[in-house]
PDB file of C-alpha atoms in Angstrom:
ATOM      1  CA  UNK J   1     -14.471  -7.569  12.042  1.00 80.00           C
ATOM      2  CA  UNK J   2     -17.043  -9.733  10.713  1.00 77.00           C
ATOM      3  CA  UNK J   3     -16.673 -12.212  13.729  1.00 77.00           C
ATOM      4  CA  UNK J   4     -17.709  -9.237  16.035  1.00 78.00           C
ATOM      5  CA  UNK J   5     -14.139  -7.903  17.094  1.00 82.00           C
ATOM      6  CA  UNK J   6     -12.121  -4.817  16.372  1.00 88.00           C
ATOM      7  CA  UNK J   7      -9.388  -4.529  13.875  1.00 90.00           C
ATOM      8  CA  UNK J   8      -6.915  -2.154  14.768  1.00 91.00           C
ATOM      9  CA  UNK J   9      -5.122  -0.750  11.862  1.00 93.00           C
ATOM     10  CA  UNK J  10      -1.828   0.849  12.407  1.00 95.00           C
ATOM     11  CA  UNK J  11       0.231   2.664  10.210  1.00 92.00           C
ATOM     12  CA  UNK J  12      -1.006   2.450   6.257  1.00 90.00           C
ATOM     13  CA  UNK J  13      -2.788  -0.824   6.578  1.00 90.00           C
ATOM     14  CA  UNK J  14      -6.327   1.300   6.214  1.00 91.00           C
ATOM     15  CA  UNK J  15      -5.207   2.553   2.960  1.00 90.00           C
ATOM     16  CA  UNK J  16      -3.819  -0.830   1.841  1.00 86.00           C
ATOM     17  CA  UNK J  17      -7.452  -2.300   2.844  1.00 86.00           C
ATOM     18  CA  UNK J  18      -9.145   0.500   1.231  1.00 86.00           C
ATOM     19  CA  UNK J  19     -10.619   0.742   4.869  1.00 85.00           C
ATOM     20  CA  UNK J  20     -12.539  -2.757   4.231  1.00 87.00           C
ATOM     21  CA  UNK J  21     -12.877  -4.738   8.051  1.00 87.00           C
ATOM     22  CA  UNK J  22     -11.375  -2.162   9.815  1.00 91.00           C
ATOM     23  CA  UNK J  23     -12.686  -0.803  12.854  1.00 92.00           C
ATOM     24  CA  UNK J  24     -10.200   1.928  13.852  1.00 91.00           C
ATOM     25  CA  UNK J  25      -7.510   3.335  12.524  1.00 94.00           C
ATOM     26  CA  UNK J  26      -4.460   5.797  13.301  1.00 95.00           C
ATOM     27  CA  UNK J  27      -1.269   6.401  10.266  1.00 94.00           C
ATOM     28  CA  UNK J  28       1.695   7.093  11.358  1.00 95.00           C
ATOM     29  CA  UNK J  29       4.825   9.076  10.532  1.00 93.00           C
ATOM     30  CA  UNK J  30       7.404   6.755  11.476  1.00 95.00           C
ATOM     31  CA  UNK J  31       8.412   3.187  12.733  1.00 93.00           C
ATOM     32  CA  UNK J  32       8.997   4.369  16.635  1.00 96.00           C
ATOM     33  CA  UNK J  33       5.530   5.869  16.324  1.00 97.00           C
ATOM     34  CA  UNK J  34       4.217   2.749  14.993  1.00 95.00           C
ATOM     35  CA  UNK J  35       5.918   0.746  17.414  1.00 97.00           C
ATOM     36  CA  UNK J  36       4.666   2.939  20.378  1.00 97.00           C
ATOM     37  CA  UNK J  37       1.120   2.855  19.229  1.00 96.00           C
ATOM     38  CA  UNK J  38       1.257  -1.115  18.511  1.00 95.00           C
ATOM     39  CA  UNK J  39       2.803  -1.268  22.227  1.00 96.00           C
ATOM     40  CA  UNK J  40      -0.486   1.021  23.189  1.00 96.00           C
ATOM     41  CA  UNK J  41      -2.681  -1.265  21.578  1.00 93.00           C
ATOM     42  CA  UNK J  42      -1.710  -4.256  23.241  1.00 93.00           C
ATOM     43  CA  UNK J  43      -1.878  -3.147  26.681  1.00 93.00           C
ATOM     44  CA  UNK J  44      -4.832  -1.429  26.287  1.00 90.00           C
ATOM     45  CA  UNK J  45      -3.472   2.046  26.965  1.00 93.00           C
ATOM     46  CA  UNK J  46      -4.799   3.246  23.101  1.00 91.00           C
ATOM     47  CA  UNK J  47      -8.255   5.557  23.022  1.00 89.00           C
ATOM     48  CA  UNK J  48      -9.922   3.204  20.690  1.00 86.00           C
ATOM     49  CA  UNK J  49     -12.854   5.624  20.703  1.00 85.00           C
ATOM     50  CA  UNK J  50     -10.857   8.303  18.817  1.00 88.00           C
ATOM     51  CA  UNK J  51      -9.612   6.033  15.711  1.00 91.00           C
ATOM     52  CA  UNK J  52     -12.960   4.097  15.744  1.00 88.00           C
ATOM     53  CA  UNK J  53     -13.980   3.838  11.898  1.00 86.00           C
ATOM     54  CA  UNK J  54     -16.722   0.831  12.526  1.00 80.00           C
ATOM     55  CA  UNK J  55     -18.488  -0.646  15.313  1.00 74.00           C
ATOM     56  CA  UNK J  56     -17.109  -3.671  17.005  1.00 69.00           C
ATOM     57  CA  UNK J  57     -19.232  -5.965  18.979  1.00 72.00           C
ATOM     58  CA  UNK J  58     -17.001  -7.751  21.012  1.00 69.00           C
ATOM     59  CA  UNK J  59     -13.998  -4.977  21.145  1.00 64.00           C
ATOM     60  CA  UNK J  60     -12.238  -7.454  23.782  1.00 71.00           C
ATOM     61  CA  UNK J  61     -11.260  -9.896  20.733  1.00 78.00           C
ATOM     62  CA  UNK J  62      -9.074  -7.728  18.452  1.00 86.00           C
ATOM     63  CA  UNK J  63      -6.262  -8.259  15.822  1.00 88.00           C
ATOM     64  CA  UNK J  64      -3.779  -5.394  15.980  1.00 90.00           C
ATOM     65  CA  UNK J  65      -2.088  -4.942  12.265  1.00 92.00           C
ATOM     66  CA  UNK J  66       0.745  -2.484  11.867  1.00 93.00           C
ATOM     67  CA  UNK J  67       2.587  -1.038   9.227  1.00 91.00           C
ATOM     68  CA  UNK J  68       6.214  -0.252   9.480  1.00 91.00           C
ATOM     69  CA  UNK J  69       6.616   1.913   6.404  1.00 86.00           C
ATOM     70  CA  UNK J  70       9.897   3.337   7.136  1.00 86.00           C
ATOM     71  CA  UNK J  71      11.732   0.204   6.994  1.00 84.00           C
ATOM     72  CA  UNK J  72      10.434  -0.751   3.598  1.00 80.00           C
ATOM     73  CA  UNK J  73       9.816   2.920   1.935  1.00 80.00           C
ATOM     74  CA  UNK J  74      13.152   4.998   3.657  1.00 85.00           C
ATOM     75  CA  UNK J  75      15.460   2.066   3.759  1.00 83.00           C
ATOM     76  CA  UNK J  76      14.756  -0.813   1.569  1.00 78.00           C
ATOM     77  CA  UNK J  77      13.828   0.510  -1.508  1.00 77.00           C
ATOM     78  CA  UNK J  78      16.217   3.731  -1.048  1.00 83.00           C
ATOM     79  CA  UNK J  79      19.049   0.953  -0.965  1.00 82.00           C
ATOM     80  CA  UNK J  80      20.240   2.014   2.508  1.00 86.00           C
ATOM     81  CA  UNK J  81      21.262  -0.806   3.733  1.00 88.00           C
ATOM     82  CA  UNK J  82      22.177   1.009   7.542  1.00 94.00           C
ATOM     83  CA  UNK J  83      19.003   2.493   7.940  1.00 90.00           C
ATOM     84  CA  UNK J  84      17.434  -0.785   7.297  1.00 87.00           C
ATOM     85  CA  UNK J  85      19.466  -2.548  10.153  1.00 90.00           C
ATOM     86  CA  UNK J  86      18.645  -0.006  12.461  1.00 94.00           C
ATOM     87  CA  UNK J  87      15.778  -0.107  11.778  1.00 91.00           C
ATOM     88  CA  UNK J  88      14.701  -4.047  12.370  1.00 91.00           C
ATOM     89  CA  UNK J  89      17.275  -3.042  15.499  1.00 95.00           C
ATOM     90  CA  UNK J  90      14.751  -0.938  16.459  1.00 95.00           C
ATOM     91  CA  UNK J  91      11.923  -3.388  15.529  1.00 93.00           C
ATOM     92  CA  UNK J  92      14.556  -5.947  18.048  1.00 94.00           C
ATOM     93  CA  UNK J  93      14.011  -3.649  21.166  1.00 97.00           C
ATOM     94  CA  UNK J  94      10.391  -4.058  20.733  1.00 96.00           C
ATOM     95  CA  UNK J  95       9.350  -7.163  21.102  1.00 94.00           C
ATOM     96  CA  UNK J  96      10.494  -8.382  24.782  1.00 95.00           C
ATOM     97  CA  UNK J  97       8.329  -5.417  25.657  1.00 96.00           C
ATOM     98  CA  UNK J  98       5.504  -6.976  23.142  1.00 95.00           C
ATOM     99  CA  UNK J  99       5.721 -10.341  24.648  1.00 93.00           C
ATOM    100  CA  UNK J 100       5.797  -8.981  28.086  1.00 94.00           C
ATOM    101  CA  UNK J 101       2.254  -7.446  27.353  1.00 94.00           C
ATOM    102  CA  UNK J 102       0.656 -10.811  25.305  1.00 91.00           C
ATOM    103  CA  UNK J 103      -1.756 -12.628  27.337  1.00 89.00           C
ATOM    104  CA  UNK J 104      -1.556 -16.484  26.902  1.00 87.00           C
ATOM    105  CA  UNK J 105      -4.339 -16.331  24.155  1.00 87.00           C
ATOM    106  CA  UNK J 106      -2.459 -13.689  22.589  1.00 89.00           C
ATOM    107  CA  UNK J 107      -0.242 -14.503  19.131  1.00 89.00           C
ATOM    108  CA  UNK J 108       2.373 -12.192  17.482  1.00 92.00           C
ATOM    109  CA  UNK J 109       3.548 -12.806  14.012  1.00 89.00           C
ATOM    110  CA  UNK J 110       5.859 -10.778  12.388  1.00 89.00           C
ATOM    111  CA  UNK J 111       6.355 -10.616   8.527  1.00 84.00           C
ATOM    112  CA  UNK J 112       6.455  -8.453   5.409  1.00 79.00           C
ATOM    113  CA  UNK J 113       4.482  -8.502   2.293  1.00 75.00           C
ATOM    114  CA  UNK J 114       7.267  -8.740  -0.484  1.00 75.00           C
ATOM    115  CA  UNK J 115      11.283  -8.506  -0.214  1.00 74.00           C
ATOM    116  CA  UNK J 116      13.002  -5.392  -0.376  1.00 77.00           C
ATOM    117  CA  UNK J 117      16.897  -6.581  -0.158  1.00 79.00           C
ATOM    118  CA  UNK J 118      18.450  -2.524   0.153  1.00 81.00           C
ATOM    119  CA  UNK J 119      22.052  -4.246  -0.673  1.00 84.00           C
ATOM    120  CA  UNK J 120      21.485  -5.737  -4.147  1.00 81.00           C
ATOM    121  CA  UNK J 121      20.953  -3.307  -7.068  1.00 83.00           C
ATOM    122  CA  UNK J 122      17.866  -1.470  -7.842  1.00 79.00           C
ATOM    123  CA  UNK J 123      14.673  -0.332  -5.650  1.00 77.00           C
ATOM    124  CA  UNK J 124      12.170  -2.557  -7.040  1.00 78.00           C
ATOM    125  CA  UNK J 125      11.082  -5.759  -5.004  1.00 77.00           C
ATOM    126  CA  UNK J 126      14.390  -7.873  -5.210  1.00 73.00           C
ATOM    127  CA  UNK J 127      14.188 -10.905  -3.539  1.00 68.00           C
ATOM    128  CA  UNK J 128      10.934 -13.827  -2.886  1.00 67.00           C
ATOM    129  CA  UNK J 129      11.635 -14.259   0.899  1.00 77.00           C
ATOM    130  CA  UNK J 130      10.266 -12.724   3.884  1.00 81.00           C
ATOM    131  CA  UNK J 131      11.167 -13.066   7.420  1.00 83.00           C
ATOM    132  CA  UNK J 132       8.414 -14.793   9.330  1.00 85.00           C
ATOM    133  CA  UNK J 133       8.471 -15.034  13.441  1.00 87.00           C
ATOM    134  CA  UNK J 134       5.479 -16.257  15.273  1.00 89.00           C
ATOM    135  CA  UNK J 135       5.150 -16.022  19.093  1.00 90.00           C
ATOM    136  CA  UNK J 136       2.271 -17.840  21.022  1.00 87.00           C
ATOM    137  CA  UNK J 137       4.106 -18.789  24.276  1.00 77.00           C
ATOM    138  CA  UNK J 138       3.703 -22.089  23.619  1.00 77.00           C
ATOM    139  CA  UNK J 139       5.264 -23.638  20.597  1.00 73.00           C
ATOM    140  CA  UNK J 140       8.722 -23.026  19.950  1.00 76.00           C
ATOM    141  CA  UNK J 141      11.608 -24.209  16.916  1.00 84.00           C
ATOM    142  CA  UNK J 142      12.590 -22.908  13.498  1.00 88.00           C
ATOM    143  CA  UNK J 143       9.778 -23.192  11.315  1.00 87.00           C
ATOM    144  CA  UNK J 144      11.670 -23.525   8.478  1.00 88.00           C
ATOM    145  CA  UNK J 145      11.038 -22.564   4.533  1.00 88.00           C
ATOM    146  CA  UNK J 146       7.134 -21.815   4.070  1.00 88.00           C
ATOM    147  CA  UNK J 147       5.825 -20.980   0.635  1.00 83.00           C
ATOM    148  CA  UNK J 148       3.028 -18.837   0.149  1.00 79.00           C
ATOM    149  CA  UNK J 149       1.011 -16.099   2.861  1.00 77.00           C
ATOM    150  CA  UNK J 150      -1.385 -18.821   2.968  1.00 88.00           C
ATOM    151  CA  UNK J 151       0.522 -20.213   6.235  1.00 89.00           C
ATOM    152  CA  UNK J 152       0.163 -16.988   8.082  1.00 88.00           C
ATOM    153  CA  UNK J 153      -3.540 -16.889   7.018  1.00 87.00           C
ATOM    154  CA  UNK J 154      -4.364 -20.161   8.068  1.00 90.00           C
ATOM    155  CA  UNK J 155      -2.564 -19.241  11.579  1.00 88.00           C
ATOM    156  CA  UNK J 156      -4.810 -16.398  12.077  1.00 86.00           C
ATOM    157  CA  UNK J 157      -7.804 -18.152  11.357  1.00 85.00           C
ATOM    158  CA  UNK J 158      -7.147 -20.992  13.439  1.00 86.00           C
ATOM    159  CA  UNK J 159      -6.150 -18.457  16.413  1.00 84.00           C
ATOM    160  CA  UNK J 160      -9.332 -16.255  15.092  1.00 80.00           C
ATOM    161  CA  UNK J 161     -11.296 -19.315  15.488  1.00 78.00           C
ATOM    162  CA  UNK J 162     -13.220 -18.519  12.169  1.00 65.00           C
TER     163      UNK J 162
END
């Protein structure tokens, strides 16, 4: 937001940013509604005007940042291990049609802020691991065990150009 483009935030990412650098925002009800809107966004087929909580200068450079409460709030900490598959099933069907939408300057990461293992014991935060997927069209390969978010951060930036 600060570099001039739009922040699009998607599900409960306004509320988790207390609304700080975010230029529009929509909450959602579910994952598939997430997922549709984030599909939206990057095609260009979302009414940016009706979400828009700041001005962006330069609304062609955006970051898109969605939520995907259900799988973390209905499955993993609820311990249901089925609805949780299902759900990053769900999350699955999504991304051909993500990556069929990216431009060649585009980059998708997928991750999750903290661990929510639904078949161990207890709803708490059970395990230190996230999944972490990162699609640029170019560079390809396991990226093996990363500690820390700095990684991700340092991937935006660098893609941000900041």
């Amino acid at each position: 937001q600060k570099s001039g483009g739009s922040v699009i935030g998607i599900g409960k990412i306004e509320d988790i940013f207390t609304k700080s650098g975010i230029t529009h925002a929509i909450h959602t009800g579910s994952n598939t509604e997430g997922l549709n809107l984030t599909l939206d966004a990057i095609t260009g087929k979302m009414d940016l005007d009706k979400i828009a909580t700041l001005g962006a200068e330069n609304p062609d450079k955006s970051l898109i940042f969605t939520n995907l409460v259900d799988t973390d709030m209905l499955y993993g900490h609820r311990n249901d291990y089925k609805g949780y598959g299902k759900a990053i099933e769900e999350i699955d069907t999504y991304l051909p049609k993500f990556i069929d939408a990216m431009t060649d300057e585009d980059l998708l990461i997928i991750t999750a802020d903290h661990g929510c293992d639904p078949t161990v014991p207890g709803t708490d935060h059970t395990r230190e691991m996230v999944p972490l997927i990162i699609y640029d069209g170019i560079n390809k390969g396991n990226l093996g065990e990363i500690t820390g978010f700095n990684y991700v951060s340092k991937r935006c930036l660098e893609w941000l150009c900041i």
